[in-house]
Tab-separated table of C-alpha atoms in Angstrom:
chain	number	residue	atom	x	y	z
A	266	UNK	CA	-169.815	230.093	-12.633
A	267	UNK	CA	-171.043	226.537	-12.400
A	268	UNK	CA	-168.410	223.939	-11.428
A	269	UNK	CA	-168.668	221.147	-14.067
A	270	UNK	CA	-166.990	218.678	-11.643
A	271	UNK	CA	-169.057	219.336	-8.521
A	272	UNK	CA	-171.750	216.725	-9.198
A	273	UNK	CA	-169.178	213.899	-9.671
A	274	UNK	CA	-167.298	214.515	-6.464
A	275	UNK	CA	-167.930	211.967	-3.654
A	276	UNK	CA	-169.795	212.942	-0.544
A	277	UNK	CA	-169.310	209.594	1.148
A	278	UNK	CA	-166.165	207.731	2.366
A	279	UNK	CA	-164.898	204.551	3.995
A	280	UNK	CA	-162.225	204.582	6.762
A	281	UNK	CA	-160.439	201.193	7.329
A	282	UNK	CA	-159.890	201.146	11.063
A	283	UNK	CA	-159.649	197.531	11.926
A	284	UNK	CA	-155.886	196.883	12.023
A	285	UNK	CA	-153.982	195.424	15.022
A	286	UNK	CA	-151.456	198.254	15.155
A	287	UNK	CA	-148.859	195.876	16.654
A	288	UNK	CA	-145.912	198.152	15.777
A	289	UNK	CA	-147.471	200.937	17.748
A	290	UNK	CA	-147.601	199.033	21.065
A	291	UNK	CA	-147.974	199.929	23.877
A	292	UNK	CA	-150.265	202.724	22.498
A	293	UNK	CA	-152.483	200.042	20.892
A	294	UNK	CA	-152.763	197.735	23.864
A	295	UNK	CA	-156.035	199.314	24.887
A	296	UNK	CA	-157.234	201.072	21.644
A	297	UNK	CA	-157.196	200.449	17.891
A	298	UNK	CA	-154.534	202.352	15.938
A	299	UNK	CA	-156.906	205.065	14.654
A	300	UNK	CA	-157.688	206.022	18.261
A	301	UNK	CA	-154.064	206.833	19.065
A	302	UNK	CA	-153.666	210.572	19.747
A	303	UNK	CA	-151.039	212.565	18.013
A	304	UNK	CA	-149.075	214.272	20.919
A	305	UNK	CA	-150.050	217.852	21.264
A	306	UNK	CA	-153.280	217.746	19.361
A	307	UNK	CA	-155.602	216.097	21.931
A	308	UNK	CA	-157.382	214.265	19.067
A	309	UNK	CA	-157.039	210.744	17.777
A	310	UNK	CA	-156.012	210.116	14.220
A	311	UNK	CA	-159.526	209.251	13.075
A	312	UNK	CA	-160.719	212.573	14.565
A	313	UNK	CA	-158.359	214.391	12.333
A	314	UNK	CA	-159.451	212.389	9.322
A	315	UNK	CA	-163.164	213.040	9.937
A	316	UNK	CA	-162.577	216.761	10.086
A	317	UNK	CA	-160.588	216.625	6.900
A	318	UNK	CA	-163.184	214.622	4.992
A	319	UNK	CA	-165.989	217.042	6.149
A	320	UNK	CA	-163.821	219.948	4.931
A	321	UNK	CA	-163.664	218.238	1.466
A	322	UNK	CA	-167.441	217.886	1.136
A	323	UNK	CA	-168.001	214.459	2.743
A	324	UNK	CA	-171.254	214.091	4.640
A	325	UNK	CA	-171.389	210.317	5.342
A	326	UNK	CA	-168.561	208.007	6.502
A	327	UNK	CA	-168.491	204.228	7.134
A	328	UNK	CA	-165.908	203.142	9.617
A	329	UNK	CA	-164.786	199.556	9.322
A	330	UNK	CA	-163.730	198.315	12.815
A	331	UNK	CA	-162.003	195.230	14.050
A	332	UNK	CA	-159.401	195.288	16.776
A	333	UNK	CA	-160.923	196.762	20.013
A	334	UNK	CA	-163.888	197.885	18.037
A	335	UNK	CA	-165.839	198.788	21.177
A	336	UNK	CA	-163.270	201.443	22.093
A	337	UNK	CA	-163.615	203.180	18.733
A	338	UNK	CA	-167.400	202.853	18.712
A	339	UNK	CA	-167.629	204.374	22.213
A	340	UNK	CA	-165.551	207.447	21.163
A	341	UNK	CA	-167.610	207.903	17.925
A	342	UNK	CA	-170.874	207.777	19.915
A	343	UNK	CA	-169.601	210.452	22.393
A	344	UNK	CA	-167.669	212.808	20.099
A	345	UNK	CA	-169.150	215.798	18.322
A	346	UNK	CA	-168.566	214.658	14.791
A	347	UNK	CA	-168.763	216.873	11.656
A	348	UNK	CA	-170.155	214.010	9.480
A	349	UNK	CA	-172.673	211.110	9.735
A	350	UNK	CA	-170.790	208.082	10.823
A	351	UNK	CA	-171.889	204.340	10.529
A	352	UNK	CA	-169.692	201.584	11.913
A	353	UNK	CA	-169.356	197.997	10.792
A	354	UNK	CA	-167.440	195.314	12.673
A	355	UNK	CA	-165.604	192.487	10.999
A	356	UNK	CA	-166.352	189.438	13.188
A	357	UNK	CA	-163.372	187.688	11.391
A	358	UNK	CA	-160.503	189.265	9.530
A	359	UNK	CA	-161.462	189.862	5.870
A	360	UNK	CA	-158.208	191.400	4.643
A	361	UNK	CA	-158.043	194.939	3.307
A	362	UNK	CA	-159.955	194.139	0.142
A	363	UNK	CA	-162.645	192.224	2.016
A	364	UNK	CA	-162.899	194.930	4.567
A	365	UNK	CA	-163.415	197.634	1.918
A	366	UNK	CA	-166.088	195.489	0.211
A	367	UNK	CA	-167.867	194.824	3.589
A	368	UNK	CA	-167.881	198.554	4.462
A	369	UNK	CA	-168.778	199.789	1.033
A	370	UNK	CA	-172.052	197.798	1.308
A	371	UNK	CA	-173.142	200.227	3.940
A	372	UNK	CA	-172.531	203.415	2.009
A	373	UNK	CA	-175.679	205.453	1.614
A	374	UNK	CA	-175.374	205.974	-2.123
A	375	UNK	CA	-173.982	202.745	-3.732
A	376	UNK	CA	-174.545	204.234	-7.269
A	377	UNK	CA	-172.119	207.071	-6.539
A	378	UNK	CA	-168.345	207.420	-6.229
A	379	UNK	CA	-166.666	207.295	-2.832
A	380	UNK	CA	-163.364	208.019	-1.043
A	381	UNK	CA	-161.524	205.578	1.161
A	382	UNK	CA	-158.553	205.985	3.495
A	383	UNK	CA	-156.503	203.736	5.753
A	384	UNK	CA	-157.148	204.533	9.390
A	385	UNK	CA	-153.428	205.409	10.127
A	386	UNK	CA	-153.063	208.201	7.620
A	387	UNK	CA	-152.618	211.828	8.737
A	388	UNK	CA	-152.732	214.136	5.786
A	389	UNK	CA	-154.103	217.308	4.243
A	390	UNK	CA	-154.575	217.873	0.556
A	391	UNK	CA	-157.465	218.535	-1.785
A	392	UNK	CA	-159.648	215.548	-2.225
A	393	UNK	CA	-161.785	217.617	-4.601
A	394	UNK	CA	-158.759	217.941	-6.869
A	395	UNK	CA	-158.183	214.231	-6.624
A	396	UNK	CA	-161.776	213.460	-7.458
A	397	UNK	CA	-161.557	215.690	-10.511
A	398	UNK	CA	-158.364	214.004	-11.557
A	399	UNK	CA	-160.165	210.655	-11.244
A	400	UNK	CA	-163.053	211.784	-13.358
A	401	UNK	CA	-160.881	213.307	-16.078
A	402	UNK	CA	-159.078	210.009	-16.512
A	403	UNK	CA	-162.163	207.835	-16.615
A	404	UNK	CA	-160.597	205.680	-13.861
A	405	UNK	CA	-162.350	203.052	-11.795
A	406	UNK	CA	-159.883	203.649	-8.941
A	407	UNK	CA	-157.429	206.436	-8.215
A	408	UNK	CA	-154.634	206.131	-5.609
A	409	UNK	CA	-153.023	209.163	-3.914
A	410	UNK	CA	-149.287	208.867	-4.357
A	411	UNK	CA	-146.674	210.178	-1.794
A	412	UNK	CA	-142.995	210.614	-1.630
A	413	UNK	CA	-142.156	210.123	1.982
A	414	UNK	CA	-138.713	210.993	3.392
A	415	UNK	CA	-136.376	208.240	4.000
A	416	UNK	CA	-135.224	207.930	7.688
A	417	UNK	CA	-131.518	208.152	6.781
A	418	UNK	CA	-129.302	210.937	5.460
A	419	UNK	CA	-128.076	210.637	1.846
A	420	UNK	CA	-124.912	211.619	0.078
A	421	UNK	CA	-124.189	213.032	-3.318
A	422	UNK	CA	-121.034	212.060	-5.165
A	423	UNK	CA	-119.389	213.298	-8.337
A	424	UNK	CA	-118.127	211.208	-11.249
A	425	UNK	CA	-114.814	210.597	-9.538
A	426	UNK	CA	-116.325	209.266	-6.282
A	427	UNK	CA	-115.861	212.449	-4.201
A	428	UNK	CA	-118.705	213.282	-1.797
A	429	UNK	CA	-120.055	216.673	-2.774
A	430	UNK	CA	-123.055	217.077	-0.421
A	431	UNK	CA	-125.014	215.590	2.413
A	432	UNK	CA	-128.844	215.553	2.453
A	433	UNK	CA	-130.847	214.989	5.611
A	434	UNK	CA	-133.766	212.571	5.180
A	435	UNK	CA	-134.469	213.288	1.485
A	436	UNK	CA	-137.705	212.249	-0.194
A	437	UNK	CA	-137.740	208.820	-1.868
A	438	UNK	CA	-137.281	208.897	-5.643
A	439	UNK	CA	-140.208	206.556	-6.020
A	440	UNK	CA	-143.870	207.339	-5.383
A	441	UNK	CA	-145.793	205.080	-2.929
A	442	UNK	CA	-149.389	204.269	-2.384
A	443	UNK	CA	-150.468	206.856	0.165
A	444	UNK	CA	-153.491	204.914	1.458
A	445	UNK	CA	-156.085	207.483	0.144
A	446	UNK	CA	-158.354	206.540	-2.637
A	447	UNK	CA	-161.191	207.631	-5.016
A	448	UNK	CA	-163.392	204.814	-6.285
A	449	UNK	CA	-166.090	204.669	-8.888
A	450	UNK	CA	-169.363	202.909	-8.019
A	451	UNK	CA	-168.430	199.707	-9.841
A	452	UNK	CA	-165.207	199.253	-7.867
A	453	UNK	CA	-167.045	197.605	-4.965
A	454	UNK	CA	-168.102	194.680	-7.203
A	455	UNK	CA	-164.527	194.084	-8.227
A	456	UNK	CA	-163.329	193.631	-4.693
A	457	UNK	CA	-162.599	190.188	-3.200
A	458	UNK	CA	-164.932	189.040	-0.338
A	459	UNK	CA	-161.698	188.145	1.454
A	460	UNK	CA	-158.167	189.083	0.757
A	461	UNK	CA	-156.040	192.006	-0.367
A	462	UNK	CA	-157.239	194.196	-3.273
A	463	UNK	CA	-153.747	195.375	-3.898
A	464	UNK	CA	-152.878	191.885	-5.161
A	465	UNK	CA	-156.044	191.266	-7.033
A	466	UNK	CA	-158.230	194.122	-8.050
A	467	UNK	CA	-155.514	196.785	-8.451
A	468	UNK	CA	-153.300	194.794	-10.893
A	469	UNK	CA	-156.375	193.866	-12.918
A	470	UNK	CA	-157.366	197.502	-13.237
A	471	UNK	CA	-153.812	198.559	-14.042
A	472	UNK	CA	-153.702	196.117	-16.978
A	473	UNK	CA	-156.811	197.621	-18.281
A	474	UNK	CA	-155.515	201.229	-17.767
A	475	UNK	CA	-158.323	201.974	-15.430
A	476	UNK	CA	-156.216	202.648	-12.411
A	477	UNK	CA	-154.873	206.211	-11.898
A	478	UNK	CA	-152.319	207.732	-9.541
A	479	UNK	CA	-152.780	211.234	-8.136
A	480	UNK	CA	-149.536	212.755	-6.894
A	481	UNK	CA	-150.122	214.555	-3.643
A	482	UNK	CA	-149.040	218.164	-4.248
A	483	UNK	CA	-145.567	219.215	-3.152
A	484	UNK	CA	-145.741	220.748	0.236
A	485	UNK	CA	-148.943	219.065	1.365
A	486	UNK	CA	-148.635	217.194	4.646
A	487	UNK	CA	-148.711	213.375	4.631
A	488	UNK	CA	-147.597	210.745	7.080
A	489	UNK	CA	-148.548	207.166	7.878
A	490	UNK	CA	-148.649	206.570	11.587
A	491	UNK	CA	-147.152	203.160	11.986
A	492	UNK	CA	-144.609	203.364	14.844
A	493	UNK	CA	-143.992	205.380	17.984
A	494	UNK	CA	-141.297	207.306	16.055
A	495	UNK	CA	-143.933	208.361	13.496
A	496	UNK	CA	-146.030	209.758	16.318
A	497	UNK	CA	-143.150	211.772	17.670
A	498	UNK	CA	-142.183	213.064	14.256
A	499	UNK	CA	-145.715	213.888	13.390
A	500	UNK	CA	-146.095	215.897	16.554
A	501	UNK	CA	-142.862	217.775	15.779
A	502	UNK	CA	-143.812	218.446	12.175
A	503	UNK	CA	-147.323	219.739	12.958
A	504	UNK	CA	-145.913	221.955	15.690
A	505	UNK	CA	-143.629	223.473	13.057
A	506	UNK	CA	-146.565	224.029	10.737
A	507	UNK	CA	-148.431	225.650	13.474
A	508	UNK	CA	-151.282	223.183	13.529
């Protein structure tokens, strides 16, 4: 049976890999954050991302570099990659929105939809399902939504103030932007040349009801690698999952 959504699913993506990664020092003293290896895997974060994108039907990726760009470019040149990779380097900081716009200009198919992800996200879920969700809602942009676990234990109480239970690191009650996106072709023209799209483009689209939120399925792995503790916990979680 022919898949009616197959033609609309992206085959191209942008990875934003230009951040300083200051909270991950000393790991980022000599490499950009996406080049930090998750302990026990032997592969940098961006290596995991490229494999995931390839598994989801992506053939072409533009990597937006900045901090220590030469280290990332050298690894990309020497690695056996599952996709075609082009790099662009911001000679001056453009902000996340400007960085996306700059990188999107190098996508091989500007008239087609595209994925994007922040360079510090380690996740696995169906991008194909997310792309179908995006198409069905006629969105210009769709954000993946996650419910990360809070780093503290929580307590439950009854109506009289008695503690009834303890919950170790429960998920947050609110969904957050998970740093993974599907964008329609016209989205690039709405991005600022410099600045943050989350304060300009996204609110504009939300007011027009053209911004969608795709909840990452329960049980799918997601983590933003922002601190040394995140690296340690990611390694422990992945070992428990047998990955």
